[in-house]
mmCIF file of C-alpha atoms in Angstrom:
data_model
loop_
_atom_site.group_PDB
_atom_site.id
_atom_site.type_symbol
_atom_site.label_atom_id
_atom_site.label_comp_id
_atom_site.label_asym_id
_atom_site.label_seq_id
_atom_site.Cartn_x
_atom_site.Cartn_y
_atom_site.Cartn_z
ATOM 1 C CA GLY A 93 0.000 0.000 0.000
ATOM 2 C CA HIS A 94 2.826 2.353 0.864
ATOM 3 C CA THR A 95 4.574 1.562 -2.443
ATOM 4 C CA ALA A 96 1.378 2.143 -4.459
ATOM 5 C CA ALA A 97 0.733 5.435 -2.745
ATOM 6 C CA LEU A 98 4.337 6.438 -3.284
ATOM 7 C CA LEU A 99 4.167 5.548 -6.978
ATOM 8 C CA ALA A 100 0.910 7.465 -7.333
ATOM 9 C CA GLY A 101 2.558 10.407 -5.632
ATOM 10 C CA THR A 102 5.506 10.082 -7.979
ATOM 11 C CA ALA A 103 3.186 10.231 -10.990
ATOM 12 C CA LEU A 104 1.489 13.324 -9.562
ATOM 13 C CA ALA A 105 4.828 14.909 -8.867
ATOM 14 C CA ALA A 106 5.883 14.210 -12.440
ATOM 15 C CA GLN A 107 2.875 16.166 -13.633
ATOM 16 C CA LEU A 108 3.506 19.044 -11.274
ATOM 17 C CA HIS A 109 7.244 19.054 -11.618
ATOM 18 C CA PRO A 110 8.474 17.030 -14.674
ATOM 19 C CA PRO A 111 12.163 16.964 -13.666
ATOM 20 C CA LEU A 112 11.239 15.077 -10.493
ATOM 21 C CA THR A 113 11.443 11.586 -12.088
ATOM 22 C CA SER A 114 14.988 12.241 -13.156
ATOM 23 C CA VAL A 115 15.854 13.425 -9.664
ATOM 24 C CA CYS A 116 14.581 10.270 -7.933
ATOM 25 C CA PRO A 117 16.438 7.154 -9.194
ATOM 26 C CA SER A 118 14.538 4.739 -6.954
ATOM 27 C CA THR A 119 11.306 4.452 -5.052
ATOM 28 C CA ALA A 120 13.186 4.222 -1.785
ATOM 29 C CA GLN A 121 14.848 7.543 -2.407
ATOM 30 C CA ALA A 122 11.721 9.199 -3.842
ATOM 31 C CA GLY A 123 10.059 10.024 -0.513
ATOM 32 C CA PRO A 124 12.011 13.126 0.650
ATOM 33 C CA ALA A 125 12.452 14.473 -2.871
ATOM 34 C CA LEU A 126 8.761 13.925 -3.625
ATOM 35 C CA LEU A 127 7.673 15.839 -0.526
ATOM 36 C CA GLN A 128 10.037 18.648 -1.375
ATOM 37 C CA ALA A 129 8.697 18.835 -4.938
ATOM 38 C CA LEU A 130 5.109 18.815 -3.764
ATOM 39 C CA ARG A 131 5.873 21.587 -1.293
ATOM 40 C CA ALA A 132 7.479 23.692 -4.032
ATOM 41 C CA ALA A 133 4.507 23.111 -6.328
ATOM 42 C CA LEU A 134 2.037 24.143 -3.657
ATOM 43 C CA GLU A 135 4.023 27.232 -2.783
ATOM 44 C CA SER A 136 4.094 28.278 -6.430
ATOM 45 C CA SER A 137 0.340 27.760 -7.074
ATOM 46 C CA THR A 138 -2.247 27.152 -4.368
ATOM 47 C CA TYR A 139 -0.160 28.632 -1.573
ATOM 48 C CA ARG A 140 0.461 31.750 -3.601
ATOM 49 C CA SER A 141 -3.246 32.599 -3.629
ATOM 50 C CA ALA A 142 -3.267 32.430 0.161
ATOM 51 C CA ARG A 143 -0.414 34.918 0.485
ATOM 52 C CA THR A 144 -1.955 37.843 -1.384
ATOM 53 C CA LEU A 145 -2.498 41.285 0.067
ATOM 54 C CA ARG A 146 -6.220 40.498 0.155
ATOM 55 C CA ALA A 147 -5.598 37.408 2.283
ATOM 56 C CA TRP A 148 -3.181 39.209 4.587
ATOM 57 C CA GLY A 149 -5.695 42.027 4.997
ATOM 58 C CA GLU A 150 -8.274 39.596 6.377
ATOM 59 C CA VAL A 151 -5.808 38.298 8.942
ATOM 60 C CA TRP A 152 -4.504 41.746 9.856
ATOM 61 C CA LEU A 153 -7.894 43.442 10.214
ATOM 62 C CA LYS A 154 -9.122 40.638 12.490
ATOM 63 C CA ARG A 155 -6.134 41.298 14.726
ATOM 64 C CA ARG A 156 -6.956 45.008 14.819
ATOM 65 C CA ALA A 157 -10.530 44.179 15.762
ATOM 66 C CA ALA A 158 -9.286 41.993 18.618
ATOM 67 C CA ARG A 159 -7.249 44.922 19.934
ATOM 68 C CA GLY A 160 -10.384 47.036 20.227
ATOM 69 C CA LEU A 161 -8.985 49.912 18.169
ATOM 70 C CA SER A 162 -11.395 52.841 17.801
ATOM 71 C CA SER A 163 -10.384 53.250 14.153
ATOM 72 C CA TYR A 164 -11.310 49.660 13.242
ATOM 73 C CA SER A 165 -14.555 50.469 11.407
ATOM 74 C CA ASP A 166 -12.885 53.220 9.381
ATOM 75 C CA ASP A 167 -9.958 50.898 8.664
ATOM 76 C CA VAL A 168 -12.284 48.207 7.301
ATOM 77 C CA SER A 169 -14.117 50.744 5.155
ATOM 78 C CA ARG A 170 -10.959 52.281 3.667
ATOM 79 C CA TRP A 171 -9.413 48.870 3.044
ATOM 80 C CA ALA A 172 -12.519 47.616 1.254
ATOM 81 C CA GLN A 173 -13.141 50.793 -0.759
ATOM 82 C CA HIS A 174 -9.622 51.474 -1.914
ATOM 83 C CA VAL A 175 -7.083 48.697 -1.303
ATOM 84 C CA LEU A 176 -9.342 45.815 -2.342
ATOM 85 C CA ALA A 177 -10.558 47.812 -5.347
ATOM 86 C CA SER A 178 -6.996 48.080 -6.680
ATOM 87 C CA LYS A 179 -4.801 45.671 -8.624
ATOM 88 C CA LEU A 180 -2.500 45.539 -5.621
ATOM 89 C CA ALA A 181 -5.005 43.394 -3.703
ATOM 90 C CA GLU A 182 -4.271 40.287 -5.765
ATOM 91 C CA ARG A 183 -0.501 40.675 -5.643
ATOM 92 C CA GLU A 184 1.528 38.282 -3.560
ATOM 93 C CA VAL A 185 2.676 40.194 -0.489
ATOM 94 C CA LYS A 186 6.300 39.137 -0.746
ATOM 95 C CA GLY A 187 6.406 40.352 -4.358
ATOM 96 C CA ILE A 188 5.103 43.873 -3.703
ATOM 97 C CA GLN A 189 7.798 46.461 -4.443
ATOM 98 C CA PRO A 190 7.973 50.195 -3.656
ATOM 99 C CA ARG A 191 7.244 50.953 -7.328
ATOM 100 C CA ASP A 192 3.993 48.988 -6.999
ATOM 101 C CA VAL A 193 2.922 51.028 -3.996
ATOM 102 C CA ALA A 194 3.916 54.232 -5.818
ATOM 103 C CA ALA A 195 1.656 53.178 -8.704
ATOM 104 C CA PHE A 196 -1.110 52.573 -6.182
ATOM 105 C CA ALA A 197 -0.586 56.094 -4.783
ATOM 106 C CA ARG A 198 -0.867 57.567 -8.296
ATOM 107 C CA TRP A 199 -4.071 55.609 -8.830
ATOM 108 C CA LEU A 200 -5.470 56.949 -5.552
ATOM 109 C CA SER A 201 -4.737 60.536 -6.621
ATOM 110 C CA THR A 202 -6.988 60.125 -9.683
ATOM 111 C CA ARG A 203 -9.748 58.108 -7.996
ATOM 112 C CA PRO A 204 -13.112 59.931 -7.903
ATOM 113 C CA LYS A 205 -14.586 60.471 -4.479
ATOM 114 C CA ALA A 206 -17.909 58.828 -3.678
ATOM 115 C CA VAL A 207 -21.011 60.999 -3.965
ATOM 116 C CA GLN A 208 -24.606 60.299 -3.110
ATOM 117 C CA GLY A 209 -26.700 59.719 -6.217
ATOM 118 C CA ARG A 210 -30.349 60.413 -6.887
ATOM 119 C CA GLY A 211 -31.400 57.043 -5.579
ATOM 120 C CA GLY A 212 -29.534 57.501 -2.316
ATOM 121 C CA THR A 213 -26.766 55.120 -3.371
ATOM 122 C CA TRP A 214 -23.091 56.058 -3.403
ATOM 123 C CA GLU A 215 -21.156 56.140 -6.662
ATOM 124 C CA ARG A 216 -17.874 57.450 -8.085
ATOM 125 C CA PRO A 217 -18.679 59.535 -11.181
ATOM 126 C CA GLU A 218 -15.899 59.936 -13.714
ATOM 127 C CA GLY A 219 -14.701 63.526 -14.007
ATOM 128 C CA GLY A 220 -15.853 64.449 -10.506
ATOM 129 C CA ASP A 221 -13.763 65.562 -7.548
ATOM 130 C CA THR A 222 -10.931 63.207 -6.688
ATOM 131 C CA LEU A 223 -10.125 61.824 -3.244
ATOM 132 C CA SER A 224 -8.906 64.437 -0.813
ATOM 133 C CA ARG A 225 -5.259 64.420 0.171
ATOM 134 C CA GLN A 226 -6.309 63.507 3.703
ATOM 135 C CA THR A 227 -8.130 60.403 2.478
ATOM 136 C CA GLN A 228 -5.110 59.404 0.409
ATOM 137 C CA GLN A 229 -2.903 59.810 3.479
ATOM 138 C CA HIS A 230 -5.227 57.645 5.572
ATOM 139 C CA VAL A 231 -5.289 54.865 2.958
ATOM 140 C CA LEU A 232 -1.502 54.885 2.445
ATOM 141 C CA LYS A 233 -0.927 54.921 6.205
ATOM 142 C CA LEU A 234 -3.218 51.906 6.514
ATOM 143 C CA LEU A 235 -1.244 50.080 3.824
ATOM 144 C CA GLN A 236 2.040 50.987 5.526
ATOM 145 C CA LEU A 237 0.819 49.567 8.838
ATOM 146 C CA ALA A 238 -0.423 46.388 7.142
ATOM 147 C CA LEU A 239 2.835 45.734 5.298
ATOM 148 C CA ALA A 240 4.939 46.588 8.348
ATOM 149 C CA GLU A 241 3.214 43.846 10.327
ATOM 150 C CA ALA A 242 3.363 41.517 7.310
ATOM 151 C CA ALA A 243 7.147 41.909 7.335
ATOM 152 C CA ILE A 244 7.265 41.077 11.046
ATOM 153 C CA GLU A 245 5.175 37.946 10.427
ATOM 154 C CA GLY A 246 7.389 36.819 7.553
ATOM 155 C CA TRP A 247 4.928 37.420 4.739
ATOM 156 C CA CYS A 248 7.458 39.738 3.091
ATOM 157 C CA ALA A 249 11.043 40.792 3.594
ATOM 158 C CA SER A 250 10.413 44.516 4.093
ATOM 159 C CA ASN A 251 7.709 47.185 4.112
ATOM 160 C CA ALA A 252 7.409 48.303 0.481
ATOM 161 C CA ALA A 253 5.098 51.192 1.454
ATOM 162 C CA ALA A 254 7.350 52.715 4.101
ATOM 163 C CA ASP A 255 8.658 55.610 2.024
ATOM 164 C CA VAL A 256 5.733 56.196 -0.335
ATOM 165 C CA ARG A 257 3.795 59.431 0.081
ATOM 166 C CA PRO A 258 0.572 60.783 -1.470
ATOM 167 C CA VAL A 259 0.939 62.188 -4.974
ATOM 168 C CA HIS A 260 1.175 65.980 -5.190
ATOM 169 C CA GLY A 261 -0.498 68.158 -7.770
ATOM 170 C CA GLN A 262 -3.985 66.706 -7.936
ATOM 171 C CA ALA A 263 -6.733 69.165 -8.756
ATOM 172 C CA ALA A 264 -7.873 71.259 -5.837
ATOM 173 C CA ALA A 265 -11.099 70.093 -4.284
ATOM 174 C CA ARG A 266 -14.136 72.309 -4.584
ATOM 175 C CA GLU A 267 -15.357 74.293 -1.609
ATOM 176 C CA ARG A 268 -17.343 72.216 0.832
ATOM 177 C CA ARG A 269 -21.016 72.835 0.238
ATOM 178 C CA HIS A 270 -23.208 74.246 2.977
ATOM 179 C CA LEU A 271 -26.613 75.830 3.393
ATOM 180 C CA ASN A 272 -26.782 79.610 3.667
ATOM 181 C CA PRO A 273 -28.983 81.331 6.307
ATOM 182 C CA ALA A 274 -31.905 81.811 3.907
ATOM 183 C CA GLN A 275 -31.803 78.135 2.909
ATOM 184 C CA ILE A 276 -31.757 77.074 6.571
ATOM 185 C CA ASP A 277 -34.848 79.162 7.303
ATOM 186 C CA GLY A 278 -36.617 77.912 4.185
ATOM 187 C CA LEU A 279 -35.911 74.291 5.063
ATOM 188 C CA LEU A 280 -37.036 74.467 8.688
ATOM 189 C CA GLU A 281 -40.157 76.503 7.886
ATOM 190 C CA GLN A 282 -41.578 74.026 5.380
ATOM 191 C CA PRO A 283 -45.178 72.970 6.111
ATOM 192 C CA ASP A 284 -45.892 69.521 7.501
ATOM 193 C CA GLU A 285 -47.306 68.281 4.206
ATOM 194 C CA VAL A 286 -43.942 68.972 2.539
ATOM 195 C CA ILE A 287 -41.565 67.880 5.332
ATOM 196 C CA PRO A 288 -43.031 66.169 8.412
ATOM 197 C CA TRP A 289 -42.610 67.999 11.716
ATOM 198 C CA GLU A 290 -40.427 65.301 13.307
ATOM 199 C CA VAL A 291 -38.065 65.330 10.331
ATOM 200 C CA ARG A 292 -37.697 69.118 10.507
ATOM 201 C CA GLN A 293 -36.727 68.839 14.173
ATOM 202 C CA LEU A 294 -34.099 66.256 13.224
ATOM 203 C CA TYR A 295 -32.719 68.582 10.546
ATOM 204 C CA ALA A 296 -32.624 71.463 13.033
ATOM 205 C CA VAL A 297 -30.542 69.404 15.467
ATOM 206 C CA ALA A 298 -28.250 68.233 12.648
ATOM 207 C CA ILE A 299 -27.616 71.798 11.462
ATOM 208 C CA TYR A 300 -27.238 73.520 14.830
ATOM 209 C CA SER A 301 -25.217 70.736 16.529
ATOM 210 C CA GLY A 302 -22.960 69.719 13.637
ATOM 211 C CA LEU A 303 -23.019 66.055 14.667
ATOM 212 C CA ARG A 304 -21.939 63.495 12.103
ATOM 213 C CA PRO A 305 -24.803 61.318 10.783
ATOM 214 C CA GLY A 306 -23.522 58.257 12.637
ATOM 215 C CA GLU A 307 -23.376 60.287 15.869
ATOM 216 C CA LEU A 308 -26.969 61.436 15.402
ATOM 217 C CA TRP A 309 -28.187 57.868 14.939
ATOM 218 C CA ALA A 310 -26.367 56.681 18.086
ATOM 219 C CA LEU A 311 -27.538 59.602 20.256
ATOM 220 C CA ARG A 312 -29.542 58.540 23.319
ATOM 221 C CA TRP A 313 -31.753 60.619 25.558
ATOM 222 C CA GLN A 314 -29.547 59.866 28.545
ATOM 223 C CA ASP A 315 -26.855 61.947 26.826
ATOM 224 C CA VAL A 316 -29.171 64.893 26.105
ATOM 225 C CA HIS A 317 -29.106 67.512 28.881
ATOM 226 C CA LEU A 318 -31.847 70.137 28.639
ATOM 227 C CA ASP A 319 -31.134 71.879 31.961
ATOM 228 C CA GLU A 320 -29.617 75.311 32.593
ATOM 229 C CA ARG A 321 -26.490 74.287 30.688
ATOM 230 C CA PRO A 322 -27.992 72.490 27.660
ATOM 231 C CA ARG A 323 -25.578 70.152 25.933
ATOM 232 C CA LEU A 324 -25.102 66.807 24.226
ATOM 233 C CA ARG A 325 -22.608 64.191 25.296
ATOM 234 C CA VAL A 326 -21.406 62.427 22.130
ATOM 235 C CA ARG A 327 -20.205 58.997 23.196
ATOM 236 C CA ALA A 328 -20.817 56.748 20.195
ATOM 237 C CA ALA A 329 -21.464 56.588 16.462
ATOM 238 C CA VAL A 330 -23.046 54.053 14.137
ATOM 239 C CA LYS A 331 -20.300 52.675 11.905
ATOM 240 C CA LYS A 332 -20.458 51.388 8.339
ATOM 241 C CA THR A 333 -20.564 47.843 9.679
ATOM 242 C CA GLY A 334 -23.914 48.675 11.277
ATOM 243 C CA GLU A 335 -22.493 48.405 14.773
ATOM 244 C CA GLU A 336 -21.859 51.165 17.286
ATOM 245 C CA GLY A 337 -18.369 52.274 18.147
ATOM 246 C CA ALA A 338 -16.484 55.260 19.451
ATOM 247 C CA PRO A 339 -16.854 58.581 17.593
ATOM 248 C CA LYS A 340 -14.447 59.188 14.733
ATOM 249 C CA SER A 341 -12.034 61.043 17.031
ATOM 250 C CA GLY A 342 -11.906 57.990 19.285
ATOM 251 C CA LYS A 343 -13.167 59.800 22.383
ATOM 252 C CA ALA A 344 -16.355 61.333 23.753
ATOM 253 C CA ARG A 345 -16.983 65.085 23.558
ATOM 254 C CA THR A 346 -19.483 67.653 24.788
ATOM 255 C CA VAL A 347 -21.456 69.724 22.258
ATOM 256 C CA PRO A 348 -23.324 72.860 23.419
ATOM 257 C CA LEU A 349 -26.946 73.238 22.367
ATOM 258 C CA LEU A 350 -27.834 76.467 20.588
ATOM 259 C CA GLY A 351 -31.392 77.821 20.656
ATOM 260 C CA PRO A 352 -32.940 76.088 17.620
ATOM 261 C CA ALA A 353 -31.416 72.691 18.503
ATOM 262 C CA LEU A 354 -32.494 73.058 22.145
ATOM 263 C CA ALA A 355 -36.051 73.963 21.133
ATOM 264 C CA ALA A 356 -36.223 71.017 18.712
ATOM 265 C CA LEU A 357 -35.021 68.522 21.316
ATOM 266 C CA ARG A 358 -37.394 69.829 23.969
ATOM 267 C CA ALA A 359 -40.291 69.520 21.543
ATOM 268 C CA LEU A 360 -39.282 65.993 20.561
ATOM 269 C CA ARG A 361 -38.877 64.997 24.207
ATOM 270 C CA SER A 362 -42.409 66.172 24.946
ATOM 271 C CA ALA A 363 -43.966 64.552 21.872
ATOM 272 C CA GLN A 364 -42.133 61.226 21.770
ATOM 273 C CA ARG A 365 -43.155 58.016 23.417
ATOM 274 C CA PRO A 366 -40.612 56.655 25.896
ATOM 275 C CA ALA A 367 -37.606 55.776 23.793
ATOM 276 C CA THR A 368 -33.901 55.257 24.189
ATOM 277 C CA LEU A 369 -32.711 56.636 20.852
ATOM 278 C CA VAL A 370 -33.352 60.291 20.051
ATOM 279 C CA PHE A 371 -33.790 59.689 16.309
ATOM 280 C CA PRO A 372 -35.001 56.099 15.910
ATOM 281 C CA PHE A 373 -36.098 54.507 12.665
ATOM 282 C CA ALA A 374 -39.430 52.698 12.306
ATOM 283 C CA LEU A 375 -40.486 50.647 15.339
ATOM 284 C CA GLY A 376 -37.706 52.175 17.409
ATOM 285 C CA ARG A 377 -34.930 50.519 15.457
ATOM 286 C CA GLN A 378 -31.573 52.227 15.055
ATOM 287 C CA ARG A 379 -30.823 53.939 11.785
ATOM 288 C CA ARG A 380 -27.868 52.657 9.788
ATOM 289 C CA THR A 381 -24.996 54.433 8.107
ATOM 290 C CA GLY A 382 -26.198 55.933 4.844
ATOM 291 C CA ASP A 383 -29.606 56.820 6.264
ATOM 292 C CA ASP A 384 -30.273 60.500 5.573
ATOM 293 C CA ALA A 385 -33.786 60.803 7.022
ATOM 294 C CA GLY A 386 -35.362 61.173 3.589
ATOM 295 C CA TRP A 387 -33.010 63.921 2.419
ATOM 296 C CA ALA A 388 -32.019 62.573 -1.020
ATOM 297 C CA ASP A 389 -34.208 61.178 -3.783
ATOM 298 C CA ARG A 390 -34.847 57.438 -3.654
ATOM 299 C CA SER A 391 -35.096 55.002 -6.539
ATOM 300 C CA ARG A 392 -38.100 52.663 -6.389
ATOM 301 C CA GLY A 393 -37.022 50.454 -9.266
ATOM 302 C CA GLY A 394 -39.726 50.274 -11.901
ATOM 303 C CA LYS A 395 -41.912 52.648 -9.875
ATOM 304 C CA GLY A 396 -39.626 55.588 -10.568
ATOM 305 C CA ILE A 397 -38.033 58.079 -8.169
ATOM 306 C CA THR A 398 -39.406 59.222 -4.824
ATOM 307 C CA GLU A 399 -38.464 62.851 -4.279
ATOM 308 C CA GLY A 400 -36.408 63.552 -1.190
ATOM 309 C CA TYR A 401 -37.053 66.434 1.178
ATOM 310 C CA ARG A 402 -34.053 68.282 -0.251
ATOM 311 C CA ARG A 403 -35.781 68.552 -3.620
ATOM 312 C CA LYS A 404 -39.148 69.321 -2.039
ATOM 313 C CA ALA A 405 -37.535 72.233 -0.199
ATOM 314 C CA GLY A 406 -36.073 73.539 -3.470
ATOM 315 C CA LEU A 407 -32.451 72.988 -2.458
ATOM 316 C CA PRO A 408 -29.607 72.136 -4.894
ATOM 317 C CA ASP A 409 -28.758 68.475 -5.554
ATOM 318 C CA ASP A 410 -25.120 68.987 -4.522
ATOM 319 C CA LEU A 411 -26.145 69.621 -0.902
ATOM 320 C CA ASP A 412 -25.880 66.142 0.604
ATOM 321 C CA PHE A 413 -26.941 65.295 4.158
ATOM 322 C CA TYR A 414 -23.399 65.881 5.421
ATOM 323 C CA ALA A 415 -23.761 69.502 4.282
ATOM 324 C CA MET A 416 -25.637 70.128 7.539
ATOM 325 C CA ARG A 417 -22.438 69.478 9.475
ATOM 326 C CA HIS A 418 -20.535 71.739 7.072
ATOM 327 C CA THR A 419 -23.191 74.391 7.648
ATOM 328 C CA CYS A 420 -22.672 74.313 11.413
ATOM 329 C CA ALA A 421 -18.908 74.673 11.083
ATOM 330 C CA THR A 422 -19.209 77.513 8.581
ATOM 331 C CA ALA A 423 -21.817 79.361 10.645
ATOM 332 C CA LEU A 424 -19.786 79.164 13.859
ATOM 333 C CA LEU A 425 -16.568 80.358 12.214
ATOM 334 C CA HIS A 426 -18.283 83.206 10.311
ATOM 335 C CA GLY A 427 -20.504 84.390 13.155
ATOM 336 C CA TRP A 428 -23.882 83.703 11.550
ATOM 337 C CA TRP A 429 -25.422 82.768 14.905
ATOM 338 C CA GLY A 430 -23.900 85.444 17.124
ATOM 339 C CA ARG A 431 -20.259 85.757 17.941
ATOM 340 C CA ARG A 432 -17.537 84.239 15.793
ATOM 341 C CA TRP A 433 -16.183 81.120 17.412
ATOM 342 C CA SER A 434 -12.447 80.531 17.296
ATOM 343 C CA ILE A 435 -10.960 77.727 15.235
ATOM 344 C CA ALA A 436 -9.874 75.932 18.404
ATOM 345 C CA GLU A 437 -13.416 76.115 19.810
ATOM 346 C CA VAL A 438 -14.986 74.810 16.606
ATOM 347 C CA ARG A 439 -12.409 72.024 16.412
ATOM 348 C CA ALA A 440 -13.441 70.857 19.895
ATOM 349 C CA TRP A 441 -17.149 71.263 19.034
ATOM 350 C CA LEU A 442 -16.962 69.151 15.877
ATOM 351 C CA GLY A 443 -14.451 66.611 17.213
ATOM 352 C CA HIS A 444 -11.820 67.245 14.550
ATOM 353 C CA SER A 445 -8.393 65.667 14.903
ATOM 354 C CA SER A 446 -6.671 69.049 14.438
ATOM 355 C CA VAL A 447 -7.369 72.679 13.582
ATOM 356 C CA VAL A 448 -5.997 71.987 10.087
ATOM 357 C CA VAL A 449 -9.209 70.082 9.357
ATOM 358 C CA THR A 450 -11.338 72.876 10.824
ATOM 359 C CA GLN A 451 -9.616 75.522 8.708
ATOM 360 C CA ARG A 452 -11.145 73.989 5.590
ATOM 361 C CA TYR A 453 -14.474 75.473 6.644
ATOM 362 C CA LEU A 454 -13.165 79.031 6.445
ATOM 363 C CA HIS A 455 -14.919 79.709 3.161
ATOM 364 C CA GLU A 456 -14.463 82.954 1.318
ATOM 365 C CA ASP A 457 -17.869 84.550 1.808
ATOM 366 C CA GLU A 458 -18.130 86.870 -1.201
ATOM 367 C CA ALA A 459 -21.258 88.661 0.011
ATOM 368 C CA ALA A 460 -19.736 89.298 3.442
ATOM 369 C CA LEU A 461 -16.548 90.666 1.893
ATOM 370 C CA LEU A 462 -18.465 93.059 -0.375
ATOM 371 C CA ASP A 463 -20.724 94.189 2.474
ATOM 372 C CA ALA A 464 -17.707 94.915 4.647
ATOM 373 C CA ALA A 465 -16.045 96.896 1.871
ATOM 374 C CA THR A 466 -19.229 98.927 1.254
ATOM 375 C CA GLU A 467 -19.563 99.668 4.963
ATOM 376 C CA ALA A 468 -15.966 100.827 5.119
ATOM 377 C CA LEU A 469 -16.432 103.143 2.128
ATOM 378 C CA GLU A 470 -19.682 104.636 3.415
ATOM 379 C CA GLY A 471 -18.199 105.218 6.836
ATOM 380 C CA GLY A 472 -15.236 107.066 5.437
ATOM 381 C CA ALA A 473 -12.792 104.605 6.858
ATOM 382 C CA VAL A 474 -11.069 104.331 3.514
ATOM 383 C CA MET A 475 -9.923 107.519 1.788
ATOM 384 C CA ILE A 476 -9.798 107.260 -1.981
ATOM 385 C CA HIS A 477 -7.348 109.582 -3.640
ATOM 386 C CA THR A 478 -5.102 109.651 -6.656
ATOM 387 C CA PRO A 479 -1.518 110.597 -5.916
ATOM 388 C CA PRO A 480 -0.244 113.527 -7.973
ATOM 389 C CA PRO A 481 2.313 112.782 -10.671
ATOM 390 C CA GLN A 482 5.865 112.932 -9.439
ATOM 391 C CA PRO A 483 8.134 115.528 -11.044
ATOM 392 C CA PRO A 484 11.216 114.227 -12.833
ATOM 393 C CA GLN A 485 14.270 113.856 -10.675
ATOM 394 C CA PRO A 486 17.241 116.020 -11.612
ATOM 395 C CA GLY A 487 19.736 114.106 -13.667
ATOM 396 C CA ALA A 488 17.418 111.171 -13.977
ATOM 397 C CA GLY A 489 17.845 110.967 -17.769
ATOM 398 C CA GLY A 490 15.943 108.754 -20.070
ATOM 399 C CA GLY A 491 12.543 109.441 -21.547
ATOM 400 C CA GLY A 492 10.905 106.080 -21.690
ATOM 401 C CA PRO A 493 7.163 105.471 -22.009
ATOM 402 C CA GLY A 494 5.200 107.517 -19.451
ATOM 403 C CA ALA A 495 8.017 110.005 -18.829
ATOM 404 C CA PRO A 496 6.939 113.717 -18.516
ATOM 405 C CA ALA A 497 7.314 115.831 -21.637
ATOM 406 C CA GLY A 498 10.728 117.279 -21.992
ATOM 407 C CA ALA A 499 12.326 114.738 -19.721
ATOM 408 C CA GLY A 500 15.557 113.290 -20.859
#
């Protein structure tokens, strides 16, 4: 039986590795050589498919989940959206070279960012805005961390992504879209038959608190304080996996409640049945990532498109649900709702990782600039005068263009 199995193995080895029969002169000597040949064949075919970047990513992300990292959900999302969507995913880890990662970085710099379509789905339209530099940095950093640990585990000899940086020179991103004061008033003053009352209260809280959508859906009444110092305690966020986790910053924060948000929450508290979540979905269930409370249009297949509340309110299609957070940041920094808040204060309010992120909301408000200039002119703060022509300097020869007559 052993001899038959060995001979069968020898025949298989001959198919996988033809030179094997010439290497093994006898059945007695075939055993070790046969095992070695089979091992080499497996490593060059089946085993190779198990050592790809895709396969390593599964192992590595599970380890990050076990560590309880607050960034895990974002890591999974970025890995799936960008790394697994690239040609690099199917490459054998040990064969990945710095030039391959550099090509990946160039591909990232031209990759369209995801936008919400008419049906509420997310797509990457060709010719649209490309990924922000920050997103590219996050994705490359994730790849660097993955390959660094792969090198430690022996999947590759070195970290091929260690010295690769995001590509410079991509087109500048367009200004972040936000609602202006008139649009805010128009939205929140819509009649009930256009936008239901409960939905308008939700929109008011979203605009005047600046919470991320996932933070809104995870908000519980126990973290809403409507006393003499009204505030929200943001402890969690619904992630793209559908589960709750820490906010994007990785830590809880306190958000003050301005008048409209406070009034909306008090009204909801009085009108709602006992509930845990502030903004539950049907039957008290938690909303998921991507839910925009009816903001965008929805596709109903063969039944056509259901208009979202954005369209019903007459607002532009490029104002997605996240624009409410942008609106809060812009309003605070520009003083729409009272005093101008400092960048450091707004950074803490919104839970940004640094003031560099917050600075992106310092839009150039053309109307405000022109109003300020008009006010300065009318108040006489700016004197307009034309300086008299200067006489020619003695001995200054030359009579070029613009020189006084007789000069030179």
